[in-house]
Short mmCIF file of C-alpha atoms in Angstrom, two decimals:
data_model
loop_
_atom_site.label_atom_id
_atom_site.label_comp_id
_atom_site.label_asym_id
_atom_site.label_seq_id
_atom_site.Cartn_x
_atom_site.Cartn_y
_atom_site.Cartn_z
CA MET A 1472 -8.22 -6.25 -7.92
CA LEU A 1473 -6.12 -5.47 -4.88
CA LEU A 1474 -5.71 -1.71 -4.47
CA LEU A 1475 -2.77 -1.00 -2.17
CA VAL A 1476 -2.31 2.38 -0.54
CA SER A 1477 1.26 2.56 0.68
CA GLY A 1478 3.10 5.22 2.67
CA ALA A 1479 5.11 5.86 5.79
CA SER A 1480 3.53 6.28 9.21
CA GLY A 1481 1.81 9.64 9.55
CA VAL A 1482 1.05 10.38 5.89
CA GLY A 1483 -2.69 9.79 6.35
CA LYS A 1484 -3.39 6.32 4.96
CA THR A 1485 -6.10 5.30 7.42
CA THR A 1486 -7.86 8.67 7.29
CA ALA A 1487 -7.77 8.66 3.49
CA ARG A 1488 -9.19 5.13 3.42
CA LEU A 1489 -12.10 6.14 5.65
CA HIS A 1490 -12.91 9.21 3.55
CA ALA A 1491 -12.59 7.22 0.33
CA ARG A 1492 -14.90 4.55 1.72
CA HIS A 1493 -17.48 7.20 2.59
CA LEU A 1494 -17.34 8.58 -0.95
CA LEU A 1495 -17.63 5.12 -2.47
CA GLU A 1496 -20.68 4.49 -0.29
CA ARG A 1497 -22.25 7.78 -1.41
CA ARG A 1498 -21.68 6.75 -5.02
CA ARG A 1499 -23.36 3.42 -4.24
CA LEU A 1500 -20.14 1.55 -4.97
CA ASP A 1501 -19.76 0.05 -1.50
CA ASP A 1502 -20.97 -3.28 -2.89
CA THR A 1503 -18.02 -3.18 -5.34
CA TYR A 1504 -15.21 -2.07 -3.02
CA GLU A 1505 -14.29 -3.43 0.38
CA THR A 1506 -11.70 -1.70 2.56
CA ALA A 1507 -9.25 -3.21 5.03
CA GLU A 1508 -6.03 -2.71 6.94
CA LEU A 1509 -3.99 -5.16 8.98
CA PHE A 1510 -5.97 -4.91 12.22
CA THR A 1511 -9.20 -5.76 10.38
CA LEU A 1512 -7.68 -8.98 9.05
CA GLY A 1513 -6.52 -10.49 12.33
CA PRO A 1514 -5.10 -9.75 15.78
CA ILE A 1515 -1.93 -7.67 16.03
CA PRO A 1516 0.79 -9.18 18.23
CA ALA A 1517 2.26 -7.25 21.16
CA VAL A 1518 5.47 -6.84 19.18
CA PRO A 1519 4.69 -6.82 15.44
CA THR A 1520 7.59 -7.93 13.25
CA ILE A 1521 8.37 -7.53 9.57
CA ALA A 1522 7.75 -11.25 9.07
CA TRP A 1523 4.34 -11.00 10.77
CA ARG A 1524 3.38 -8.03 8.59
CA GLN A 1525 4.36 -9.91 5.45
CA GLU A 1526 2.39 -12.98 6.49
CA GLN A 1527 -0.64 -10.75 7.05
CA VAL A 1528 -0.14 -9.22 3.61
CA GLU A 1529 -0.67 -12.72 2.23
CA VAL A 1530 -3.94 -12.83 4.20
CA ALA A 1531 -4.96 -9.58 2.50
CA VAL A 1532 -4.02 -10.92 -0.93
CA ARG A 1533 -6.04 -14.09 -0.40
CA HIS A 1534 -8.99 -12.01 0.78
CA ALA A 1535 -8.75 -9.88 -2.37
CA ILE A 1536 -8.74 -13.04 -4.49
CA ALA A 1537 -11.89 -14.24 -2.72
CA LEU A 1538 -13.57 -10.87 -3.25
CA GLU A 1539 -12.63 -10.87 -6.93
CA ALA A 1540 -14.61 -14.08 -7.37
CA GLU A 1541 -17.62 -12.03 -6.21
CA GLY A 1542 -16.86 -9.17 -8.59
CA LYS A 1543 -15.42 -6.95 -5.85
CA HIS A 1544 -12.14 -5.13 -5.19
CA LEU A 1545 -10.13 -4.68 -1.98
CA LEU A 1546 -8.80 -1.26 -0.96
CA PHE A 1547 -5.96 -2.17 1.41
CA ALA A 1548 -4.79 0.95 3.25
CA GLY A 1549 -3.67 2.07 6.69
CA ASP A 1550 -0.36 0.31 7.26
CA PRO A 1551 3.20 1.01 6.03
CA VAL A 1552 3.10 -1.88 3.56
CA PRO A 1553 5.42 -1.38 0.57
CA LEU A 1554 4.47 -2.39 -2.96
CA GLY A 1555 7.29 -4.95 -3.04
CA GLU A 1556 5.83 -6.84 -0.09
CA VAL A 1557 2.46 -7.23 -1.78
CA LEU A 1558 4.01 -8.32 -5.08
CA ALA A 1559 6.14 -10.90 -3.26
CA ALA A 1560 3.25 -12.42 -1.30
CA PRO A 1561 2.94 -16.08 -2.35
CA SER A 1562 -0.57 -15.72 -3.83
CA ALA A 1563 0.01 -12.32 -5.47
CA ASP A 1564 0.54 -13.93 -8.88
CA ARG A 1565 -3.18 -14.72 -8.97
CA ILE A 1566 -4.61 -11.19 -8.92
CA ASP A 1567 -4.14 -7.77 -10.50
CA ILE A 1568 -2.51 -5.26 -8.14
CA ALA A 1569 -2.45 -1.47 -8.29
CA ALA A 1570 -0.53 0.69 -5.84
CA CYS A 1571 -0.78 4.31 -4.76
CA LEU A 1572 1.94 5.87 -2.61
CA LEU A 1573 0.80 8.63 -0.29
CA ASP A 1574 3.78 10.96 0.04
CA VAL A 1575 4.32 14.14 2.05
CA ASP A 1576 7.04 16.75 2.33
CA GLU A 1577 9.34 16.71 5.35
CA GLU A 1578 7.83 19.73 7.09
CA ALA A 1579 4.28 18.39 6.88
CA HIS A 1580 5.40 14.89 7.86
CA LEU A 1581 7.20 16.10 10.98
CA ALA A 1582 4.16 18.17 11.96
CA ARG A 1583 1.83 15.18 11.62
CA LEU A 1584 4.15 12.92 13.60
CA ALA A 1585 4.31 15.56 16.35
CA GLN A 1586 0.50 15.70 16.48
CA ARG A 1587 0.51 11.94 17.09
CA ASP A 1588 3.00 12.31 19.96
CA GLU A 1589 5.32 9.95 18.13
CA PRO A 1590 8.37 9.00 20.26
CA GLU A 1591 11.38 11.08 19.29
CA GLU A 1592 13.52 8.00 18.70
CA LEU A 1593 11.07 6.73 16.04
CA ILE A 1594 10.68 9.92 14.04
CA GLN A 1595 13.89 9.48 12.07
CA LEU A 1596 12.93 5.87 11.31
CA HIS A 1597 9.62 7.07 9.86
CA ARG A 1598 11.37 9.76 7.82
CA SER A 1599 13.95 7.28 6.50
CA PHE A 1600 11.21 4.83 5.52
CA ALA A 1601 9.34 7.62 3.72
CA THR A 1602 12.50 8.34 1.72
CA TRP A 1603 12.92 4.65 0.90
CA LEU A 1604 9.28 4.30 -0.20
CA ARG A 1605 9.70 7.28 -2.51
CA ALA A 1606 12.66 5.61 -4.21
CA HIS A 1607 10.94 2.20 -4.23
CA ALA A 1608 8.05 3.71 -6.22
CA THR A 1609 10.29 4.01 -9.28
CA ASP A 1610 13.27 1.73 -8.62
CA PRO A 1611 12.79 -1.88 -7.47
CA GLY A 1612 16.54 -2.18 -7.03
CA HIS A 1613 16.80 0.50 -4.36
CA VAL A 1614 17.93 -1.15 -1.10
CA PRO A 1615 15.58 -4.16 -1.20
CA GLU A 1616 17.11 -5.24 2.13
CA ALA A 1617 14.76 -2.73 3.75
CA VAL A 1618 12.04 -5.37 3.42
CA THR A 1619 13.86 -8.62 2.67
CA THR A 1620 15.85 -8.70 5.91
CA ASP A 1621 14.15 -10.74 8.67
CA ALA A 1622 11.40 -11.54 6.16
CA TRP A 1623 8.69 -14.19 6.23
CA PRO A 1624 10.33 -17.24 4.58
CA ALA A 1625 7.42 -17.82 2.18
CA MET A 1626 7.86 -14.49 0.38
CA ARG A 1627 8.69 -14.68 -3.36
CA TRP A 1628 11.28 -11.94 -3.65
CA GLU A 1629 12.63 -13.29 -6.93
CA ARG A 1630 9.63 -11.71 -8.66
CA TRP A 1631 11.21 -8.27 -8.42
CA VAL A 1632 14.48 -8.22 -6.47
CA GLY A 1633 17.31 -7.62 -8.94
CA ARG A 1634 15.13 -5.78 -11.45
CA THR A 1635 16.12 -2.38 -12.78
CA PRO A 1636 13.74 0.56 -13.30
CA GLY A 1637 11.46 0.05 -16.28
CA PRO A 1638 7.95 0.75 -17.56
CA GLU A 1639 6.60 -2.42 -15.93
CA TRP A 1640 7.45 -1.00 -12.48
CA ALA A 1641 4.96 1.82 -11.97
CA MET A 1642 2.61 3.12 -9.34
CA THR A 1643 0.61 6.26 -8.66
CA VAL A 1644 2.17 8.80 -6.28
CA LEU A 1645 -0.07 11.28 -4.47
CA ASP A 1646 1.53 14.16 -2.55
CA THR A 1647 -0.72 14.87 0.42
CA SER A 1648 1.20 17.96 1.59
CA GLY A 1649 -1.22 20.87 1.98
CA ARG A 1650 -4.26 18.74 1.16
CA THR A 1651 -7.16 18.19 3.53
CA PRO A 1652 -8.15 14.63 4.51
CA GLU A 1653 -11.32 15.07 2.46
CA GLN A 1654 -9.32 16.06 -0.63
CA VAL A 1655 -6.98 13.11 -0.25
CA GLY A 1656 -9.93 10.76 0.23
CA ALA A 1657 -11.56 12.09 -2.93
CA GLU A 1658 -8.37 11.60 -4.94
CA LEU A 1659 -8.00 8.11 -3.54
CA ALA A 1660 -11.56 7.18 -4.51
CA ASP A 1661 -10.89 8.54 -8.00
CA TRP A 1662 -7.65 6.52 -8.20
CA CYS A 1663 -9.58 3.35 -7.33
CA ARG A 1664 -11.95 3.99 -10.21
CA ARG A 1665 -9.12 4.72 -12.64
CA ALA A 1666 -7.08 1.68 -11.61
CA VAL A 1667 -10.02 -0.68 -12.03
CA ALA A 1668 -10.72 0.89 -15.44
CA GLY A 1669 -7.09 0.41 -16.48
CA ASP A 1670 -6.39 4.15 -16.52
CA ALA A 1671 -3.73 3.98 -13.79
CA PRO A 1672 -0.66 1.72 -13.46
CA VAL A 1673 -1.56 -1.91 -12.68
CA PHE A 1674 0.57 -5.01 -12.14
CA ARG A 1675 -1.40 -7.67 -13.97
CA ALA A 1676 -1.48 -11.16 -12.49
CA GLY A 1677 1.76 -12.92 -13.40
CA TRP A 1678 3.37 -9.68 -14.66
CA PHE A 1679 6.87 -10.87 -13.66
CA ARG A 1680 6.73 -13.78 -16.13
CA GLU A 1681 6.58 -11.50 -19.16
#
């Protein structure tokens, strides 16, 4: 299974992944789960583009498929990759996919971005993307142009673009506001377990054909 952790910049995806990985290792599950983010899958260009990110998502999907053949799962977290990009990756119809959105309230988000010395001109972009991701979690029809514009040509947008909200479009949302990194990591590790067990929303391979 591919376990996607989505979220805007500054919500704590990388930190949560590292804490979750530590917990999985302590539970002796590190031979079942592998973790990754874009920089672990290949070099990052000087000027990353949306098309480059989407092409790298396909790399992650293919890696998850290879791991599945070994009885393993991929926890893909650390980058602002939306659910719709993973579902539209060319090979995504060959593997089960679960997604967890890390969300945060505006006050906490602004504080975290300030701690990172984020350029002022980018802060509103991060906030706007956080708002879009929140809507995307429940409504596939909400401004799909946010990810389909300037996209990698191989993406299979027809799998979900044009759909309306329904029970088949579901993901876990975790509000990280007021939570410590350790708490978020623990909840993320628990979500991994629940998703693999079928106790959290999962897009089964080929879900869009039903």
